[in-house]
Backbone as a chain_set.jsonl record, in Angstrom:
{"seq": "XXXXXXXXXXXXXXXXXXXXXXXXXXXXXXXXXXXXXXXXXXXXXXXXXXXXXXXXXXXXXXXXXXXXXXXXXXXXXXXXXXXXXXXXXXXXXXXXXXXXXXXXXXXXXXXXXXXXXXXXXXXXXXXXXXXXXXXXXXXXXXXXXXXXXXXXXXXXXXXXXXXXXXXXXXXXXXXXXXXXXXXXXXXX", "coords": {"N": [[-10.941, 24.543, 21.138], [-13.274, 24.175, 22.165], [-13.168, 21.993, 24.225], [-11.08, 23.068, 25.408], [-12.831, 24.886, 27.032], [-13.97, 23.098, 28.457], [-12.85, 21.539, 30.131], [-11.176, 23.42, 31.608], [-12.321, 25.976, 32.562], [-14.597, 28.17, 34.621], [-17.277, 27.559, 36.279], [-19.682, 29.336, 35.357], [-19.113, 30.169, 32.984], [-18.725, 27.341, 31.923], [-21.152, 26.279, 32.382], [-22.873, 28.151, 30.484], [-22.022, 27.662, 28.214], [-22.718, 24.934, 27.323], [-25.68, 25.195, 27.382], [-25.494, 26.286, 24.684], [-25.584, 23.929, 23.875], [-28.04, 22.649, 24.337], [-31.272, 20.633, 23.056], [-34.026, 21.294, 21.666], [-36.75, 19.022, 21.371], [-39.462, 17.482, 19.474], [-41.802, 17.444, 20.462], [-41.582, 19.702, 22.628], [-40.092, 19.248, 25.052], [-36.59, 19.309, 26.627], [-33.361, 19.018, 26.302], [-30.544, 18.351, 27.104], [-26.961, 17.974, 27.348], [-23.984, 17.001, 29.237], [-21.211, 17.896, 30.519], [-19.282, 16.044, 30.352], [-20.106, 13.826, 28.353], [-20.258, 15.344, 26.242], [-17.274, 16.122, 25.952], [-16.662, 13.184, 25.605], [-17.773, 13.484, 23.085], [-16.622, 15.019, 21.489], [-14.126, 14.068, 21.302], [-14.163, 11.405, 19.8], [-14.881, 12.852, 17.601], [-12.621, 14.253, 17.162], [-10.938, 12.549, 17.014], [-12.142, 11.025, 14.539], [-11.86, 13.534, 12.319], [-8.655, 13.528, 12.405], [-8.503, 10.941, 11.416], [-9.513, 11.002, 9.143], [-8.08, 13.37, 7.86], [-5.342, 12.326, 7.878], [-5.879, 10.114, 5.435], [-5.946, 12.054, 3.461], [-3.611, 13.129, 3.792], [-1.947, 10.798, 2.932], [-3.313, 10.611, -0.16], [-2.518, 13.171, -1.236], [0.324, 12.747, -0.707], [0.796, 10.437, -3.101], [-0.067, 12.007, -5.475], [1.804, 14.208, -5.386], [4.219, 12.663, -5.563], [3.679, 11.822, -8.211], [3.075, 14.498, -9.559], [5.959, 15.22, -9.809], [7.02, 13.489, -11.802], [6.923, 11.294, -11.29], [6.3, 7.331, -11.645], [3.212, 6.268, -11.109], [3.12, 3.77, -10.212], [4.816, 2.693, -7.843], [6.408, 1.069, -5.163], [6.105, 2.543, -2.909], [3.682, 4.431, -3.586], [1.906, 1.499, -3.271], [2.058, 0.832, -0.695], [1.235, 3.172, 0.755], [-1.38, 3.519, -0.692], [-2.557, 1.233, 0.349], [-2.485, 1.662, 3.166], [-4.181, 3.859, 3.53], [-6.389, 2.161, 2.649], [-6.796, 1.025, 5.019], [-6.963, 3.124, 6.917], [-9.858, 3.887, 6.075], [-11.011, 2.066, 6.642], [-11.084, 2.277, 9.442], [-12.239, 4.471, 10.213], [-14.859, 3.779, 9.381], [-15.906, 2.438, 11.343], [-14.781, 3.718, 13.835], [-16.466, 6.318, 12.966], [-19.33, 5.37, 13.158], [-19.086, 4.806, 15.671], [-19.063, 7.191, 16.533], [-21.488, 8.795, 15.43], [-23.057, 6.985, 16.967], [-23.067, 7.77, 19.744], [-23.751, 10.395, 19.683], [-26.541, 10.356, 18.992], [-27.074, 8.67, 21.401], [-26.813, 10.371, 23.583], [-28.251, 12.214, 22.824], [-31.018, 11.514, 22.061], [-31.014, 9.783, 23.978], [-31.052, 6.489, 23.012], [-28.803, 4.005, 22.027], [-27.499, 3.374, 19.364], [-25.612, 1.406, 18.022], [-24.398, 0.789, 14.87], [-22.528, -1.021, 12.323], [-20.4, 0.417, 9.949], [-21.403, -0.461, 7.07], [-20.749, 0.568, 4.614], [-18.892, 2.061, 4.498], [-16.599, -0.022, 5.545], [-16.836, -1.229, 2.865], [-16.021, 0.117, 1.346], [-13.232, 0.381, 2.026], [-12.341, -1.93, 1.459], [-12.299, -2.355, -1.59], [-10.555, -0.069, -1.842], [-8.149, -1.493, -1.227], [-8.267, -3.451, -2.761], [-7.185, -2.191, -5.173], [-4.882, -1.425, -4.261], [-3.749, -3.523, -4.323], [-4.115, -4.139, -6.888], [-2.027, -1.964, -7.962], [0.114, -2.955, -6.734], [0.92, -5.074, -8.604], [0.776, -4.043, -10.788], [3.134, -2.313, -10.155], [4.973, -4.286, -9.772], [5.469, -4.892, -12.919], [5.927, -2.322, -14.113], [8.563, -2.329, -12.462], [9.591, -5.001, -14.118], [9.366, -3.568, -16.587], [11.226, -1.294, -16.697], [13.675, -2.644, -16.105], [14.099, -4.093, -18.085], [13.78, -2.295, -20.041], [16.229, -0.553, -19.21], [17.864, -1.695, -19.932], [18.342, -2.593, -22.56], [18.93, 0.569, -23.008], [21.501, 0.628, -21.808], [22.74, -0.855, -23.583], [22.201, 0.659, -25.919], [23.259, 3.171, -25.077], [26.139, 2.388, -25.13], [26.939, 1.578, -27.904], [26.815, 4.44, -28.96], [28.413, 5.478, -27.918], [30.459, 3.992, -28.727], [30.139, 5.1, -31.059], [28.413, 4.039, -33.364], [25.731, 4.694, -33.273], [23.195, 6.609, -32.729], [22.421, 9.414, -30.732], [19.394, 10.252, -30.294], [17.956, 7.541, -29.998], [18.702, 6.735, -27.433], [16.844, 6.022, -24.783], [14.995, 8.135, -22.754], [15.126, 7.944, -19.971], [17.611, 6.68, -20.111], [19.613, 9.107, -19.954], [18.857, 10.792, -18.43], [16.567, 12.564, -18.357], [14.115, 12.009, -17.705], [13.448, 12.166, -15.307], [13.162, 9.74, -13.485], [15.368, 8.874, -11.952], [15.14, 10.466, -9.585], [13.227, 9.47, -8.315], [13.417, 6.635, -7.901], [15.679, 6.789, -6.195], [14.051, 7.926, -3.989], [12.301, 5.926, -3.586], [13.552, 4.328, -2.547], [14.574, 5.355, 0.101], [12.801, 4.545, 1.77], [12.95, 1.953, 2.345]], "CA": [[-11.244, 25.332, 22.165], [-14.399, 23.392, 23.102], [-12.101, 21.213, 25.088], [-10.796, 23.497, 26.842], [-13.75, 25.764, 27.94], [-15.139, 22.133, 29.199], [-11.851, 21.17, 31.031], [-10.345, 24.488, 32.16], [-13.351, 27.052, 32.854], [-15.305, 28.339, 35.598], [-18.493, 26.673, 36.425], [-20.707, 29.882, 35.036], [-18.563, 29.685, 31.587], [-18.901, 26.419, 31.302], [-22.627, 26.267, 32.034], [-23.33, 28.962, 29.727], [-21.403, 26.719, 26.79], [-23.552, 23.683, 27.653], [-26.806, 25.474, 27.339], [-25.556, 25.893, 23.5], [-26.105, 22.337, 22.969], [-29.327, 21.929, 24.846], [-31.911, 20.583, 22.289], [-35.396, 21.003, 22.292], [-37.16, 18.008, 20.889], [-40.493, 18.125, 18.665], [-42.711, 17.404, 21.664], [-41.129, 20.51, 23.573], [-38.889, 18.605, 25.977], [-35.658, 20.279, 26.212], [-32.835, 17.54, 26.136], [-29.176, 18.685, 27.414], [-25.734, 17.073, 27.401], [-23.566, 17.118, 30.068], [-19.49, 18.156, 30.187], [-18.058, 14.517, 30.1], [-20.643, 13.064, 27.118], [-20.161, 16.266, 25.17], [-16.193, 15.937, 25.855], [-16.494, 12.159, 24.85], [-18.196, 13.011, 21.972], [-15.387, 15.867, 21.021], [-12.817, 13.114, 21.338], [-14.832, 10.758, 18.773], [-15.119, 13.949, 16.79], [-11.45, 14.822, 16.579], [-10.284, 11.035, 15.795], [-12.67, 11.24, 12.856], [-11.008, 14.487, 11.812], [-7.752, 12.776, 12.463], [-8.422, 10.084, 10.628], [-9.873, 11.88, 7.163], [-6.492, 14.135, 7.67], [-3.945, 11.027, 7.661], [-5.983, 9.799, 4.244], [-5.507, 12.981, 2.671], [-1.711, 13.156, 3.636], [-1.465, 9.795, 1.956], [-3.262, 10.858, -1.313], [-1.561, 14.389, -1.698], [1.838, 12.344, -1.077], [0.823, 9.924, -4.005], [-0.405, 13.154, -6.257], [2.973, 14.803, -5.153], [4.89, 12.089, -6.403], [3.233, 11.893, -9.567], [3.761, 15.483, -10.425], [7.175, 15.221, -10.416], [6.944, 12.866, -12.874], [7.614, 9.293, -11.187], [5.31, 6.613, -12.218], [2.13, 5.882, -9.596], [3.214, 2.457, -9.735], [5.95, 2.194, -7.013], [6.125, 0.202, -4.013], [5.882, 3.272, -1.549], [2.54, 4.556, -3.084], [1.167, 0.831, -3.43], [1.926, 0.955, 0.877], [-0.091, 4.132, 0.919], [-2.915, 3.072, -0.555], [-3.17, 0.115, 1.87], [-2.927, 2.87, 4.251], [-5.61, 4.504, 3.128], [-7.687, 0.979, 2.664], [-6.402, 0.785, 6.726], [-7.977, 4.0, 7.254], [-10.474, 4.214, 5.633], [-11.83, 0.984, 7.288], [-11.102, 2.065, 11.216], [-13.077, 5.533, 10.001], [-15.88, 3.196, 9.206], [-15.904, 1.572, 12.441], [-14.934, 4.885, 14.891], [-17.194, 7.087, 12.614], [-20.237, 4.816, 13.342], [-19.646, 4.82, 16.959], [-19.245, 8.729, 17.037], [-22.753, 8.68, 15.313], [-24.027, 6.466, 18.162], [-22.555, 8.255, 20.958], [-24.606, 11.383, 19.547], [-27.94, 9.744, 19.587], [-27.229, 8.021, 22.909], [-26.393, 11.5, 24.853], [-29.258, 13.134, 22.251], [-32.081, 10.988, 22.262], [-31.46, 8.182, 24.767], [-30.699, 5.326, 22.529], [-27.531, 3.534, 21.511], [-27.948, 2.384, 18.019], [-24.426, 1.574, 17.137], [-24.061, -0.477, 13.921], [-21.182, -0.736, 11.758], [-20.829, 1.193, 8.522], [-21.189, -1.808, 5.98], [-20.661, 1.023, 2.73], [-17.409, 2.497, 4.671], [-15.833, -1.213, 5.174], [-16.991, -1.95, 1.345], [-15.203, 0.813, 0.244], [-11.956, 0.318, 2.46], [-12.011, -3.538, 0.451], [-12.296, -1.445, -2.883], [-9.192, 0.194, -1.744], [-7.222, -2.128, -0.769], [-8.125, -4.072, -4.12], [-6.665, -0.898, -6.161], [-3.491, -1.555, -3.696], [-3.422, -5.195, -4.986], [-3.782, -3.897, -8.648], [-0.85, -1.116, -8.156], [1.033, -3.774, -6.589], [0.73, -5.695, -9.548], [1.883, -2.634, -11.722], [4.42, -1.968, -9.595], [5.813, -5.663, -10.445], [5.006, -4.394, -14.584], [6.838, -1.313, -13.835], [9.917, -2.724, -12.602], [10.01, -5.645, -15.177], [9.586, -2.57, -17.81], [12.545, -0.631, -16.325], [14.712, -3.603, -15.998], [14.292, -4.496, -19.738], [14.215, -0.852, -20.97], [17.398, -0.029, -18.762], [19.302, -3.197, -20.356], [18.216, -1.807, -23.98], [19.323, 1.585, -22.74], [22.847, 0.517, -21.228], [23.367, -1.669, -24.791], [22.258, 1.861, -26.604], [24.269, 3.85, -24.908], [27.378, 1.845, -25.08], [27.044, 1.861, -29.166], [26.614, 5.472, -28.898], [29.811, 5.84, -27.174], [31.52, 3.355, -29.683], [30.177, 5.888, -32.595], [27.679, 3.087, -33.88], [24.225, 4.985, -32.787], [22.187, 7.98, -32.613], [21.649, 9.884, -29.276], [18.127, 9.805, -30.198], [18.234, 5.899, -29.728], [18.879, 6.366, -26.407], [15.141, 6.495, -23.591], [15.009, 9.519, -21.721], [15.647, 7.449, -18.9], [19.173, 6.306, -19.738], [20.257, 9.914, -19.988], [18.392, 11.176, -16.678], [15.781, 13.636, -18.671], [12.856, 11.584, -17.439], [13.06, 12.47, -13.612], [12.784, 8.803, -13.209], [16.257, 8.83, -11.398], [15.18, 11.084, -8.568], [12.248, 8.955, -8.201], [14.016, 5.652, -7.534], [16.111, 7.065, -4.874], [12.994, 8.372, -3.193], [11.589, 5.093, -3.335], [14.819, 3.41, -1.884], [14.945, 5.914, 1.191], [11.357, 4.01, 2.543], [13.35, 0.674, 2.475]], "C": [[-12.336, 25.054, 23.024], [-13.969, 22.704, 24.102], [-12.142, 21.711, 26.071], [-11.652, 24.311, 27.624], [-14.541, 24.546, 28.998], [-14.258, 21.712, 30.762], [-11.206, 22.084, 31.996], [-11.339, 25.846, 32.717], [-13.744, 26.827, 33.765], [-16.651, 27.606, 35.129], [-19.437, 27.854, 35.506], [-20.056, 29.553, 33.354], [-19.135, 28.433, 30.725], [-20.204, 26.209, 31.31], [-23.482, 27.057, 30.881], [-22.989, 28.376, 28.037], [-22.351, 25.401, 26.828], [-24.767, 24.105, 27.255], [-26.67, 26.023, 25.547], [-26.183, 24.852, 22.988], [-27.533, 21.495, 23.785], [-30.292, 21.948, 23.194], [-33.532, 20.581, 22.131], [-36.25, 19.876, 20.714], [-39.009, 18.757, 20.107], [-41.893, 18.557, 19.825], [-42.227, 18.633, 22.785], [-40.532, 20.283, 24.45], [-37.478, 19.249, 25.681], [-34.787, 18.97, 26.968], [-31.428, 18.317, 25.927], [-28.054, 17.744, 27.667], [-24.948, 17.82, 28.423], [-21.992, 17.055, 29.533], [-19.026, 16.629, 29.381], [-18.888, 13.619, 28.759], [-20.215, 13.804, 25.984], [-18.355, 16.067, 24.895], [-15.828, 14.624, 25.221], [-17.242, 12.081, 23.642], [-17.253, 13.725, 20.727], [-14.336, 15.279, 20.209], [-12.858, 12.53, 20.044], [-14.543, 11.72, 17.508], [-13.198, 14.653, 15.889], [-10.672, 13.686, 16.292], [-10.92, 10.59, 14.627], [-11.869, 12.563, 11.984], [-9.465, 14.091, 11.363], [-7.338, 12.096, 11.603], [-8.149, 10.321, 8.599], [-8.526, 12.947, 6.991], [-5.28, 13.194, 6.901], [-4.192, 10.419, 6.205], [-5.635, 10.302, 3.44], [-4.005, 13.312, 2.478], [-1.631, 12.13, 2.661], [-1.85, 9.926, 0.496], [-2.772, 11.881, -1.893], [-0.292, 13.835, -1.879], [1.915, 11.474, -2.563], [1.073, 10.941, -5.286], [1.141, 13.859, -6.36], [4.118, 14.32, -6.102], [4.938, 12.192, -7.926], [3.794, 13.167, -10.523], [5.389, 16.03, -10.083], [8.112, 14.424, -11.254], [7.768, 11.577, -12.734], [6.068, 8.449, -11.229], [4.726, 6.643, -10.799], [2.446, 4.527, -9.54], [4.433, 2.055, -8.959], [5.354, 1.574, -5.764], [5.568, 1.269, -2.95], [4.03, 3.52, -1.72], [1.634, 3.077, -2.972], [0.899, 0.491, -1.231], [0.894, 1.854, 0.996], [-1.17, 4.121, 0.424], [-3.328, 1.935, 0.272], [-3.224, 0.972, 2.899], [-3.83, 3.324, 4.473], [-6.778, 3.74, 3.153], [-7.733, 1.172, 4.417], [-7.548, 1.586, 7.684], [-9.45, 4.431, 7.345], [-11.636, 2.83, 6.333], [-11.895, 1.091, 8.891], [-11.913, 3.426, 11.163], [-14.098, 4.733, 9.976], [-16.539, 2.831, 10.634], [-16.298, 2.686, 13.848], [-15.947, 6.027, 14.219], [-18.44, 6.917, 13.217], [-20.301, 4.874, 14.643], [-19.784, 6.316, 17.29], [-20.79, 8.888, 16.888], [-24.012, 8.318, 16.565], [-23.798, 7.005, 19.391], [-23.643, 9.755, 20.792], [-26.001, 10.996, 19.612], [-28.144, 9.485, 20.947], [-27.371, 9.198, 24.079], [-27.481, 12.646, 24.222], [-30.414, 12.707, 22.822], [-32.23, 9.952, 23.43], [-31.03, 6.734, 24.51], [-29.636, 5.204, 22.066], [-28.176, 2.832, 20.378], [-26.876, 2.486, 17.064], [-24.419, 0.497, 16.219], [-22.909, 0.079, 13.006], [-21.444, -0.287, 10.18], [-20.526, 0.442, 7.666], [-20.396, -0.946, 4.914], [-19.023, 1.514, 3.42], [-16.109, 1.075, 4.703], [-16.071, -1.509, 3.917], [-15.827, -0.981, 0.803], [-13.892, 0.658, 0.499], [-11.612, -1.389, 1.62], [-11.795, -2.907, -0.692], [-10.937, -0.511, -2.608], [-8.159, -0.548, -1.916], [-7.446, -3.137, -1.826], [-7.106, -3.294, -5.166], [-5.532, -1.225, -5.648], [-2.832, -2.497, -4.31], [-3.054, -4.822, -6.64], [-2.372, -3.02, -8.88], [0.22, -2.191, -7.781], [1.912, -4.816, -7.855], [1.511, -4.838, -10.981], [2.95, -2.269, -11.143], [5.663, -3.139, -10.334], [5.728, -5.312, -12.141], [6.089, -3.497, -14.849], [8.455, -1.562, -13.654], [10.594, -3.435, -13.576], [10.352, -4.62, -16.598], [10.921, -1.786, -17.789], [13.289, -1.315, -16.694], [15.03, -3.591, -17.863], [14.702, -3.137, -20.642], [16.128, -0.446, -20.498], [18.564, -1.134, -19.707], [19.005, -2.813, -21.531], [18.81, -0.551, -23.333], [20.901, 1.789, -22.827], [23.28, 0.167, -22.911], [23.817, -0.207, -25.596], [23.295, 2.922, -26.366], [25.784, 3.731, -24.734], [27.547, 1.977, -26.776], [27.355, 3.258, -29.217], [28.031, 6.098, -28.684], [30.834, 5.331, -28.317], [31.253, 4.465, -31.289], [29.111, 5.176, -33.597], [26.224, 3.16, -33.604], [23.959, 5.988, -32.631], [21.726, 8.323, -31.038], [20.419, 9.75, -29.421], [17.725, 8.278, -29.808], [18.248, 5.678, -28.225], [17.431, 6.605, -25.511], [15.902, 7.461, -23.184], [15.577, 9.317, -20.517], [16.961, 7.051, -18.632], [20.012, 7.49, -19.334], [20.125, 11.01, -18.87], [17.557, 12.094, -17.018], [14.52, 12.978, -17.782], [12.49, 11.467, -16.256], [13.052, 10.718, -13.147], [13.781, 8.49, -11.937], [16.204, 9.411, -10.209], [13.842, 9.977, -7.63], [12.601, 7.266, -7.464], [14.83, 6.085, -6.313], [15.348, 7.536, -3.753], [12.11, 6.726, -2.715], [12.794, 4.026, -2.128], [14.98, 4.38, -0.175], [13.781, 5.112, 2.131], [12.031, 2.402, 3.188], [14.21, 0.6, 4.068]], "O": [[-12.482, 25.436, 24.185], [-14.628, 22.924, 25.118], [-12.677, 21.451, 27.149], [-11.366, 24.51, 28.805], [-15.331, 24.768, 29.916], [-14.671, 21.609, 31.917], [-10.737, 21.67, 33.057], [-10.736, 26.707, 33.359], [-13.632, 25.695, 34.236], [-16.98, 27.212, 34.009], [-20.131, 27.213, 34.717], [-20.602, 28.708, 32.645], [-19.664, 28.345, 29.617], [-20.652, 25.905, 30.204], [-24.564, 26.654, 30.454], [-23.594, 28.646, 27.0], [-22.528, 25.047, 25.662], [-25.229, 23.224, 26.531], [-27.77, 26.186, 25.018], [-26.995, 24.745, 22.069], [-27.887, 20.317, 23.812], [-30.178, 22.842, 22.355], [-34.144, 19.634, 22.626], [-36.224, 20.066, 19.498], [-39.514, 19.877, 20.17], [-42.619, 19.546, 19.924], [-42.593, 18.393, 23.936], [-40.2, 21.335, 24.998], [-37.245, 19.685, 24.553], [-35.212, 18.196, 27.826], [-31.141, 18.836, 24.848], [-28.32, 16.686, 28.237], [-25.098, 19.033, 28.573], [-21.577, 16.448, 28.546], [-18.61, 16.339, 28.26], [-18.22, 12.746, 28.204], [-19.857, 13.271, 24.934], [-18.018, 15.871, 23.728], [-14.903, 14.614, 24.409], [-17.451, 11.003, 23.086], [-17.107, 13.341, 19.566], [-13.822, 15.583, 19.132], [-12.025, 12.812, 19.183], [-13.994, 11.272, 16.501], [-12.827, 15.143, 14.823], [-9.797, 13.734, 15.427], [-10.364, 9.871, 13.797], [-11.303, 12.276, 10.929], [-9.065, 14.276, 10.213], [-6.277, 12.231, 10.994], [-7.423, 10.09, 7.632], [-8.104, 13.199, 5.863], [-4.632, 13.308, 5.86], [-3.184, 10.137, 5.558], [-5.043, 9.725, 2.529], [-3.381, 13.634, 1.466], [-1.265, 12.456, 1.532], [-1.016, 9.49, -0.297], [-2.501, 11.754, -3.087], [0.358, 14.141, -2.878], [2.915, 11.676, -3.253], [2.066, 10.851, -6.008], [1.6, 14.017, -7.491], [4.745, 14.939, -6.962], [5.871, 12.521, -8.659], [4.475, 13.16, -11.548], [5.765, 17.199, -10.165], [9.328, 14.502, -11.431], [8.646, 11.017, -13.39], [4.98, 8.921, -10.898], [5.29, 6.892, -9.733], [1.901, 3.993, -8.573], [5.088, 1.103, -9.382], [4.173, 1.559, -5.419], [4.665, 0.929, -2.185], [3.19, 3.2, -0.879], [0.499, 3.311, -2.557], [-0.114, 0.077, -0.668], [-0.243, 1.489, 1.297], [-2.085, 4.702, 1.008], [-4.438, 1.841, 0.794], [-4.25, 0.922, 3.578], [-4.402, 3.279, 5.562], [-7.887, 4.158, 3.485], [-8.8, 1.468, 4.954], [-8.39, 1.255, 8.519], [-10.058, 5.04, 8.225], [-12.865, 2.874, 6.387], [-12.532, 0.296, 9.582], [-12.403, 3.633, 12.273], [-14.63, 4.994, 11.055], [-17.738, 3.022, 10.839], [-17.293, 2.713, 14.572], [-16.319, 6.811, 15.092], [-18.923, 7.885, 13.805], [-21.437, 4.995, 15.101], [-20.522, 6.682, 18.204], [-21.461, 9.084, 17.901], [-25.07, 8.825, 16.936], [-24.549, 6.547, 20.252], [-24.267, 10.124, 21.787], [-26.614, 11.512, 20.546], [-29.093, 9.902, 21.611], [-27.886, 9.034, 25.185], [-27.665, 13.723, 24.79], [-30.9, 13.228, 23.826], [-33.28, 9.405, 23.765], [-30.722, 5.926, 25.385], [-29.183, 6.227, 21.552], [-29.076, 1.993, 20.391], [-26.812, 3.079, 15.987], [-24.431, -0.66, 16.638], [-22.481, 1.232, 12.945], [-22.394, -0.567, 9.449], [-19.354, 0.479, 7.291], [-19.475, -1.496, 4.31], [-18.031, 1.265, 2.736], [-15.037, 1.105, 4.1], [-15.258, -2.387, 3.627], [-14.936, -1.289, 0.011], [-13.138, 0.729, -0.471], [-10.463, -1.716, 1.322], [-10.574, -2.923, -0.845], [-10.289, -0.371, -3.645], [-7.28, -0.27, -2.732], [-6.511, -3.935, -1.767], [-6.322, -3.922, -5.877], [-4.742, -1.441, -6.566], [-1.684, -2.457, -4.754], [-2.083, -5.125, -7.333], [-1.652, -3.296, -9.839], [1.195, -2.299, -8.525], [3.096, -5.144, -7.926], [2.427, -5.065, -11.772], [3.829, -1.825, -11.882], [6.67, -2.982, -11.025], [6.514, -6.184, -12.509], [7.016, -3.747, -15.619], [9.351, -1.164, -14.398], [11.689, -3.096, -14.024], [11.258, -4.796, -17.413], [11.611, -1.674, -18.802], [13.875, -0.945, -17.712], [15.96, -3.164, -18.548], [15.539, -2.969, -21.529], [17.016, -0.154, -21.298], [19.775, -1.109, -19.929], [20.126, -2.383, -21.803], [19.796, -1.11, -22.853], [21.51, 2.621, -23.5], [24.103, 0.902, -23.455], [24.958, 0.158, -25.881], [24.017, 3.438, -27.219], [26.535, 4.621, -24.334], [28.547, 2.657, -27.007], [28.505, 3.368, -29.642], [28.543, 7.056, -29.265], [31.774, 5.994, -28.754], [31.987, 4.528, -32.276], [28.938, 5.751, -34.672], [25.489, 2.172, -33.627], [24.948, 6.562, -32.174], [20.926, 7.695, -30.345], [19.99, 8.969, -28.571], [16.806, 8.298, -28.989], [17.87, 4.607, -27.751], [16.951, 7.71, -25.765], [17.122, 7.618, -23.229], [16.333, 10.114, -19.96], [17.498, 6.997, -17.526], [20.966, 7.312, -18.577], [20.962, 11.836, -18.507], [17.447, 12.873, -16.072], [13.97, 13.828, -17.081], [11.476, 10.856, -15.921], [12.821, 10.712, -11.938], [13.287, 7.945, -10.95], [17.13, 9.076, -9.47], [13.76, 9.905, -6.404], [11.929, 6.879, -6.508], [14.45, 5.534, -5.28], [15.858, 7.578, -2.633], [11.464, 6.551, -1.683], [12.575, 3.261, -1.189], [15.633, 3.783, 0.68], [14.005, 5.135, 3.341], [11.668, 1.861, 4.232], [14.692, -0.462, 4.46]]}, "num_chains": 1, "name": "protein.A"}
């Protein structure tokens, strides 16, 4: 809405809107922000909000898959976590630039510093994605091992040489893994 006021409104509405962004400093001077700088700051704030929303979307998708009974150690979740790391790194850079713009347009100093903490958090999240990738390999190996045993047990039951409780849930489809694997294969 603020962007619409700055771009498409008449001069009277625009000047009363800009008056709301005038700041009085400690020494009594009033600092005003023009329409172009304000529009630039709003644009960067919009980018910040979009990046945060994107990271939340990826986290939600991971938990939504787990809620369905899928393992968290999937290739799809590993990629999502890597995307969260990338978004966090970009947010660390873009967010610090947004802060620098606010300082520049309000106090007149350009004090841009890369957010080192944001970049460290991005590195930690990327490391977690590597752990999930290894967990995914272990999960696949475990599924293949259990899958071979389950098929052998299922064959024995058909032949009348075993009990139904000997068959793991995944072999008979109760564990929900079948739907998870088909969802993961759709991404490839």
